[in-house]
PDB file of C-alpha atoms in Angstrom:
ATOM      1  CA  MET J   9       0.033  -0.019   0.037  1.00 46.00           C
ATOM      2  CA  ARG J  10       1.317   3.381  -0.650  1.00 53.00           C
ATOM      3  CA  THR J  11       1.656   6.056   1.923  1.00 59.00           C
ATOM      4  CA  ILE J  12       1.471   9.770   1.503  1.00 63.00           C
ATOM      5  CA  SER J  13       4.905  10.385   1.883  1.00 61.00           C
ATOM      6  CA  GLN J  14       5.709   8.085  -1.259  1.00 58.00           C
ATOM      7  CA  VAL J  15       4.018  10.990  -3.397  1.00 58.00           C
ATOM      8  CA  VAL J  16       7.422  12.913  -2.896  1.00 58.00           C
ATOM      9  CA  ASP J  17       9.125  10.043  -4.746  1.00 57.00           C
ATOM     10  CA  ASP J  18       6.483   9.002  -7.374  1.00 58.00           C
ATOM     11  CA  GLY J  19       5.283  12.555  -8.052  1.00 62.00           C
ATOM     12  CA  VAL J  20       5.727  14.333 -11.438  1.00 70.00           C
ATOM     13  CA  ALA J  21       6.699  17.882 -11.667  1.00 77.00           C
ATOM     14  CA  THR J  22       5.723  19.415 -14.657  1.00 84.00           C
ATOM     15  CA  PRO J  23       7.960  22.368 -15.814  1.00 89.00           C
ATOM     16  CA  GLU J  24       5.238  24.792 -14.042  1.00 88.00           C
ATOM     17  CA  ILE J  25       5.899  23.189 -10.828  1.00 88.00           C
ATOM     18  CA  GLU J  26       9.859  22.964 -11.509  1.00 89.00           C
ATOM     19  CA  GLU J  27       9.586  26.695 -11.899  1.00 90.00           C
ATOM     20  CA  THR J  28       7.632  27.181  -8.663  1.00 90.00           C
ATOM     21  CA  PHE J  29      10.424  24.787  -6.777  1.00 91.00           C
ATOM     22  CA  GLY J  30      13.028  27.140  -8.335  1.00 93.00           C
ATOM     23  CA  LYS J  31      11.330  30.090  -6.630  1.00 93.00           C
ATOM     24  CA  ILE J  32      10.604  28.165  -3.183  1.00 93.00           C
ATOM     25  CA  LYS J  33      14.709  27.371  -3.136  1.00 93.00           C
ATOM     26  CA  ASP J  34      15.753  30.961  -3.821  1.00 94.00           C
ATOM     27  CA  ALA J  35      12.988  32.623  -1.314  1.00 93.00           C
ATOM     28  CA  LEU J  36      14.003  30.195   1.540  1.00 92.00           C
ATOM     29  CA  ASN J  37      17.526  30.243   0.463  1.00 90.00           C
ATOM     30  CA  ALA J  38      17.610  26.550   0.550  1.00 91.00           C
ATOM     31  CA  PRO J  39      19.794  23.952  -1.315  1.00 90.00           C
ATOM     32  CA  PHE J  40      16.948  22.062  -2.248  1.00 92.00           C
ATOM     33  CA  THR J  41      13.386  21.988  -2.700  1.00 92.00           C
ATOM     34  CA  PRO J  42      11.677  20.826   0.655  1.00 93.00           C
ATOM     35  CA  ASN J  43       9.604  17.793   0.565  1.00 91.00           C
ATOM     36  CA  PHE J  44       6.926  19.807   2.028  1.00 92.00           C
ATOM     37  CA  PHE J  45       6.475  21.484  -1.275  1.00 91.00           C
ATOM     38  CA  LYS J  46       7.133  18.294  -3.354  1.00 88.00           C
ATOM     39  CA  VAL J  47       4.186  16.414  -1.761  1.00 87.00           C
ATOM     40  CA  TRP J  48       1.843  19.360  -2.972  1.00 85.00           C
ATOM     41  CA  ALA J  49       3.024  18.845  -6.643  1.00 82.00           C
ATOM     42  CA  VAL J  50       0.201  16.367  -6.962  1.00 81.00           C
ATOM     43  CA  SER J  51      -2.215  19.317  -6.364  1.00 83.00           C
ATOM     44  CA  HIS J  52      -0.738  22.266  -8.329  1.00 84.00           C
ATOM     45  CA  GLU J  53      -3.866  24.323  -7.266  1.00 88.00           C
ATOM     46  CA  SER J  54      -3.189  23.762  -3.835  1.00 90.00           C
ATOM     47  CA  LEU J  55       0.566  24.511  -4.011  1.00 89.00           C
ATOM     48  CA  LYS J  56      -0.243  27.737  -5.718  1.00 88.00           C
ATOM     49  CA  GLY J  57      -1.986  28.934  -2.587  1.00 91.00           C
ATOM     50  CA  ILE J  58       0.082  27.356  -0.084  1.00 92.00           C
ATOM     51  CA  TRP J  59       3.552  28.613  -1.334  1.00 92.00           C
ATOM     52  CA  PRO J  60       2.673  32.315  -1.567  1.00 93.00           C
ATOM     53  CA  VAL J  61       1.416  32.298   2.205  1.00 93.00           C
ATOM     54  CA  MET J  62       4.777  31.274   3.390  1.00 93.00           C
ATOM     55  CA  ASN J  63       6.635  33.298   1.071  1.00 93.00           C
ATOM     56  CA  HIS J  64       4.990  36.633   2.085  1.00 94.00           C
ATOM     57  CA  ILE J  65       4.856  35.740   5.700  1.00 96.00           C
ATOM     58  CA  LEU J  66       8.188  34.102   6.446  1.00 95.00           C
ATOM     59  CA  THR J  67      10.524  35.941   4.105  1.00 94.00           C
ATOM     60  CA  SER J  68       8.935  39.516   3.752  1.00 94.00           C
ATOM     61  CA  GLY J  69       7.841  41.886   6.239  1.00 95.00           C
ATOM     62  CA  ARG J  70       9.177  44.170   8.998  1.00 97.00           C
ATOM     63  CA  VAL J  71       9.741  41.301  11.428  1.00 98.00           C
ATOM     64  CA  GLY J  72      13.264  39.530  10.484  1.00 96.00           C
ATOM     65  CA  ARG J  73      13.482  36.270   9.405  1.00 96.00           C
ATOM     66  CA  ARG J  74      15.427  35.173  12.257  1.00 96.00           C
ATOM     67  CA  LEU J  75      12.657  35.832  14.678  1.00 97.00           C
ATOM     68  CA  LYS J  76      10.021  34.377  12.595  1.00 98.00           C
ATOM     69  CA  GLU J  77      12.066  30.850  12.212  1.00 97.00           C
ATOM     70  CA  MET J  78      12.506  30.798  16.017  1.00 98.00           C
ATOM     71  CA  ILE J  79       8.679  31.209  16.411  1.00 98.00           C
ATOM     72  CA  PHE J  80       8.186  28.373  13.689  1.00 98.00           C
ATOM     73  CA  VAL J  81      10.381  26.036  15.628  1.00 98.00           C
ATOM     74  CA  ALA J  82       8.728  26.965  18.979  1.00 98.00           C
ATOM     75  CA  ILE J  83       5.220  26.258  17.538  1.00 98.00           C
ATOM     76  CA  SER J  84       6.280  23.178  15.739  1.00 98.00           C
ATOM     77  CA  SER J  85       7.795  21.640  18.861  1.00 98.00           C
ATOM     78  CA  LEU J  86       4.338  22.558  20.532  1.00 98.00           C
ATOM     79  CA  LYS J  87       2.285  21.063  17.934  1.00 98.00           C
ATOM     80  CA  GLU J  88       4.472  17.956  17.639  1.00 97.00           C
ATOM     81  CA  CYS J  89       5.320  18.703  13.849  1.00 97.00           C
ATOM     82  CA  HIS J  90       8.455  16.600  13.673  1.00 96.00           C
ATOM     83  CA  TYR J  91       8.853  17.818  10.016  1.00 96.00           C
ATOM     84  CA  CYS J  92       8.554  21.320  10.769  1.00 97.00           C
ATOM     85  CA  GLU J  93      10.323  21.250  13.999  1.00 98.00           C
ATOM     86  CA  ALA J  94      13.311  19.669  11.607  1.00 97.00           C
ATOM     87  CA  ALA J  95      13.038  21.819   8.736  1.00 97.00           C
ATOM     88  CA  HIS J  96      13.081  25.109  10.645  1.00 97.00           C
ATOM     89  CA  HIS J  97      15.704  23.911  12.998  1.00 97.00           C
ATOM     90  CA  ALA J  98      17.960  23.610  10.317  1.00 97.00           C
ATOM     91  CA  PHE J  99      17.111  26.827   8.912  1.00 97.00           C
ATOM     92  CA  CYS J 100      17.703  28.383  12.275  1.00 97.00           C
ATOM     93  CA  LEU J 101      21.206  26.907  12.313  1.00 96.00           C
ATOM     94  CA  ASN J 102      21.856  28.268   8.684  1.00 94.00           C
ATOM     95  CA  ILE J 103      21.084  31.854   9.892  1.00 95.00           C
ATOM     96  CA  GLY J 104      23.397  31.704  13.016  1.00 95.00           C
ATOM     97  CA  ILE J 105      20.963  31.553  15.732  1.00 95.00           C
ATOM     98  CA  PRO J 106      22.975  29.586  18.792  1.00 94.00           C
ATOM     99  CA  LYS J 107      21.944  25.900  19.215  1.00 95.00           C
ATOM    100  CA  GLU J 108      21.151  26.481  22.879  1.00 94.00           C
ATOM    101  CA  GLN J 109      18.256  28.927  21.970  1.00 95.00           C
ATOM    102  CA  ILE J 110      17.156  26.217  19.495  1.00 96.00           C
ATOM    103  CA  GLU J 111      17.064  23.658  22.026  1.00 96.00           C
ATOM    104  CA  SER J 112      15.021  26.027  24.308  1.00 96.00           C
ATOM    105  CA  LEU J 113      12.665  26.423  21.540  1.00 97.00           C
ATOM    106  CA  ILE J 114      12.240  22.826  20.938  1.00 97.00           C
ATOM    107  CA  GLN J 115      12.224  21.830  24.790  1.00 96.00           C
ATOM    108  CA  ASN J 116      10.432  24.953  26.360  1.00 95.00           C
ATOM    109  CA  HIS J 117       8.652  26.693  23.407  1.00 96.00           C
ATOM    110  CA  GLY J 118      10.388  29.603  24.310  1.00 91.00           C
ATOM    111  CA  ILE J 119      13.869  31.007  24.958  1.00 91.00           C
ATOM    112  CA  GLU J 120      14.990  31.361  28.375  1.00 82.00           C
ATOM    113  CA  SER J 121      18.103  34.065  27.583  1.00 72.00           C
ATOM    114  CA  GLY J 122      18.655  36.544  24.861  1.00 80.00           C
ATOM    115  CA  ASP J 123      17.027  39.462  23.418  1.00 91.00           C
ATOM    116  CA  PRO J 124      13.756  40.517  25.822  1.00 94.00           C
ATOM    117  CA  LYS J 125      12.017  41.699  22.645  1.00 96.00           C
ATOM    118  CA  GLU J 126      12.324  38.245  21.026  1.00 96.00           C
ATOM    119  CA  LYS J 127      11.235  36.198  23.904  1.00 96.00           C
ATOM    120  CA  ALA J 128       8.248  38.066  24.556  1.00 97.00           C
ATOM    121  CA  ALA J 129       7.411  37.938  20.701  1.00 98.00           C
ATOM    122  CA  ILE J 130       7.633  34.029  20.634  1.00 98.00           C
ATOM    123  CA  ASP J 131       5.937  33.911  24.142  1.00 97.00           C
ATOM    124  CA  PHE J 132       2.971  35.685  22.700  1.00 98.00           C
ATOM    125  CA  ALA J 133       3.184  33.689  19.229  1.00 98.00           C
ATOM    126  CA  VAL J 134       3.248  30.437  21.122  1.00 98.00           C
ATOM    127  CA  ARG J 135       0.231  31.346  23.504  1.00 98.00           C
ATOM    128  CA  LEU J 136      -1.642  32.243  20.474  1.00 98.00           C
ATOM    129  CA  ALA J 137      -0.950  28.911  18.694  1.00 98.00           C
ATOM    130  CA  LYS J 138      -2.194  27.125  21.962  1.00 97.00           C
ATOM    131  CA  ASN J 139      -5.264  29.350  22.092  1.00 97.00           C
ATOM    132  CA  SER J 140      -5.966  32.096  19.246  1.00 95.00           C
ATOM    133  CA  HIS J 141      -8.445  33.751  21.806  1.00 96.00           C
ATOM    134  CA  ALA J 142      -5.557  34.380  24.187  1.00 94.00           C
ATOM    135  CA  SER J 143      -4.550  37.803  22.656  1.00 94.00           C
ATOM    136  CA  SER J 144      -5.433  40.934  24.884  1.00 94.00           C
ATOM    137  CA  GLU J 145      -4.715  44.690  24.642  1.00 95.00           C
ATOM    138  CA  GLN J 146      -2.394  44.152  27.474  1.00 96.00           C
ATOM    139  CA  ASP J 147      -0.314  41.994  24.929  1.00 96.00           C
ATOM    140  CA  PHE J 148      -0.445  44.793  22.335  1.00 96.00           C
ATOM    141  CA  GLN J 149       0.791  47.446  24.915  1.00 97.00           C
ATOM    142  CA  ALA J 150       3.588  45.241  26.196  1.00 97.00           C
ATOM    143  CA  LEU J 151       4.809  44.451  22.785  1.00 98.00           C
ATOM    144  CA  ARG J 152       4.835  48.165  21.971  1.00 98.00           C
ATOM    145  CA  GLY J 153       6.692  48.941  24.974  1.00 98.00           C
ATOM    146  CA  LEU J 154       9.501  46.599  23.624  1.00 97.00           C
ATOM    147  CA  GLY J 155       9.674  48.589  20.490  1.00 97.00           C
ATOM    148  CA  PHE J 156       7.437  46.576  18.158  1.00 98.00           C
ATOM    149  CA  ASP J 157       4.719  48.622  16.297  1.00 98.00           C
ATOM    150  CA  ASP J 158       1.294  47.452  15.176  1.00 97.00           C
ATOM    151  CA  GLU J 159       2.429  46.252  12.009  1.00 97.00           C
ATOM    152  CA  GLU J 160       4.690  44.310  13.608  1.00 98.00           C
ATOM    153  CA  ILE J 161       2.652  42.740  16.133  1.00 98.00           C
ATOM    154  CA  MET J 162       0.169  41.762  13.188  1.00 97.00           C
ATOM    155  CA  GLU J 163       3.055  39.814  11.635  1.00 98.00           C
ATOM    156  CA  ILE J 164       3.776  37.888  14.535  1.00 98.00           C
ATOM    157  CA  ILE J 165       0.141  37.050  14.861  1.00 98.00           C
ATOM    158  CA  ALA J 166       0.373  35.764  11.136  1.00 98.00           C
ATOM    159  CA  MET J 167       3.454  34.016  11.760  1.00 98.00           C
ATOM    160  CA  SER J 168       1.825  32.218  14.804  1.00 98.00           C
ATOM    161  CA  GLY J 169      -1.156  31.281  12.749  1.00 98.00           C
ATOM    162  CA  MET J 170       0.799  30.189   9.505  1.00 98.00           C
ATOM    163  CA  ALA J 171       2.869  28.039  11.595  1.00 98.00           C
ATOM    164  CA  VAL J 172      -0.273  26.102  12.981  1.00 98.00           C
ATOM    165  CA  PHE J 173      -1.638  25.746   9.489  1.00 97.00           C
ATOM    166  CA  TYR J 174       1.672  24.628   7.970  1.00 97.00           C
ATOM    167  CA  ASN J 175       1.944  22.299  10.862  1.00 97.00           C
ATOM    168  CA  HIS J 176      -1.433  20.722  10.214  1.00 96.00           C
ATOM    169  CA  LEU J 177      -0.457  20.266   6.448  1.00 94.00           C
ATOM    170  CA  ALA J 178       2.787  18.686   7.513  1.00 94.00           C
ATOM    171  CA  ASN J 179       1.304  16.229  10.076  1.00 94.00           C
ATOM    172  CA  ALA J 180      -1.662  15.266   7.884  1.00 91.00           C
ATOM    173  CA  THR J 181       0.496  14.286   4.927  1.00 89.00           C
ATOM    174  CA  LYS J 182       3.274  12.676   7.117  1.00 89.00           C
ATOM    175  CA  ILE J 183       5.960  13.813   4.945  1.00 88.00           C
ATOM    176  CA  ASN J 184       9.530  12.457   5.660  1.00 89.00           C
ATOM    177  CA  ILE J 185      11.999  14.741   6.580  1.00 93.00           C
ATOM    178  CA  ASP J 186      14.497  15.636   4.055  1.00 93.00           C
ATOM    179  CA  SER J 187      17.981  14.207   4.004  1.00 93.00           C
ATOM    180  CA  GLY J 188      19.200  17.612   3.513  1.00 94.00           C
ATOM    181  CA  PHE J 189      17.839  18.987   6.974  1.00 95.00           C
ATOM    182  CA  THR J 190      18.899  15.492   8.537  1.00 95.00           C
ATOM    183  CA  LYS J 191      22.383  16.420   7.454  1.00 95.00           C
ATOM    184  CA  ILE J 192      22.583  19.919   8.463  1.00 94.00           C
ATOM    185  CA  LEU J 193      21.077  18.993  11.983  1.00 94.00           C
ATOM    186  CA  ALA J 194      23.964  16.155  12.295  1.00 93.00           C
ATOM    187  CA  GLY J 195      26.242  19.094  11.413  1.00 88.00           C
ATOM    188  CA  LYS J 196      27.388  17.787   8.009  1.00 77.00           C
TER     189      LYS J 196
END
């Protein structure tokens, strides 16, 4: 019996899909197209919707990719999405986030030391991933007090929701962790 993850190995990539894969690699600064996107090649219409969301929320905006990747790792660990946790752990390593901070994101869904602004944003995003009703005016005031403006706070909320959404997609499709991510995590 075929499993969902075999779709990655058995899927046919049309020239249009290959072009999309190239855009994904470039935007993510990845040496390969992650299996997360390859599995969606069987539903190009879905891929055409899924990719732009990640591209805009993760790689664009005023909140830096460093913080967004840390949010992604913390929420992926919380939601037990092993694929997203591994992928974004590898991205965190590639952009220079210290291993101790990554381990804290995985074990505690937050960081214990480091920039208080990053800690507050991660804590807020993780709390929203647990319960989207958990935001309050006090959260906005606290984040503003640390230097975030309203646009950046909305990006943090979008990042939290996007991480939950992508965790759902990865868990539901049982995607195999890419060997490229495994090598990065092993320090190779």
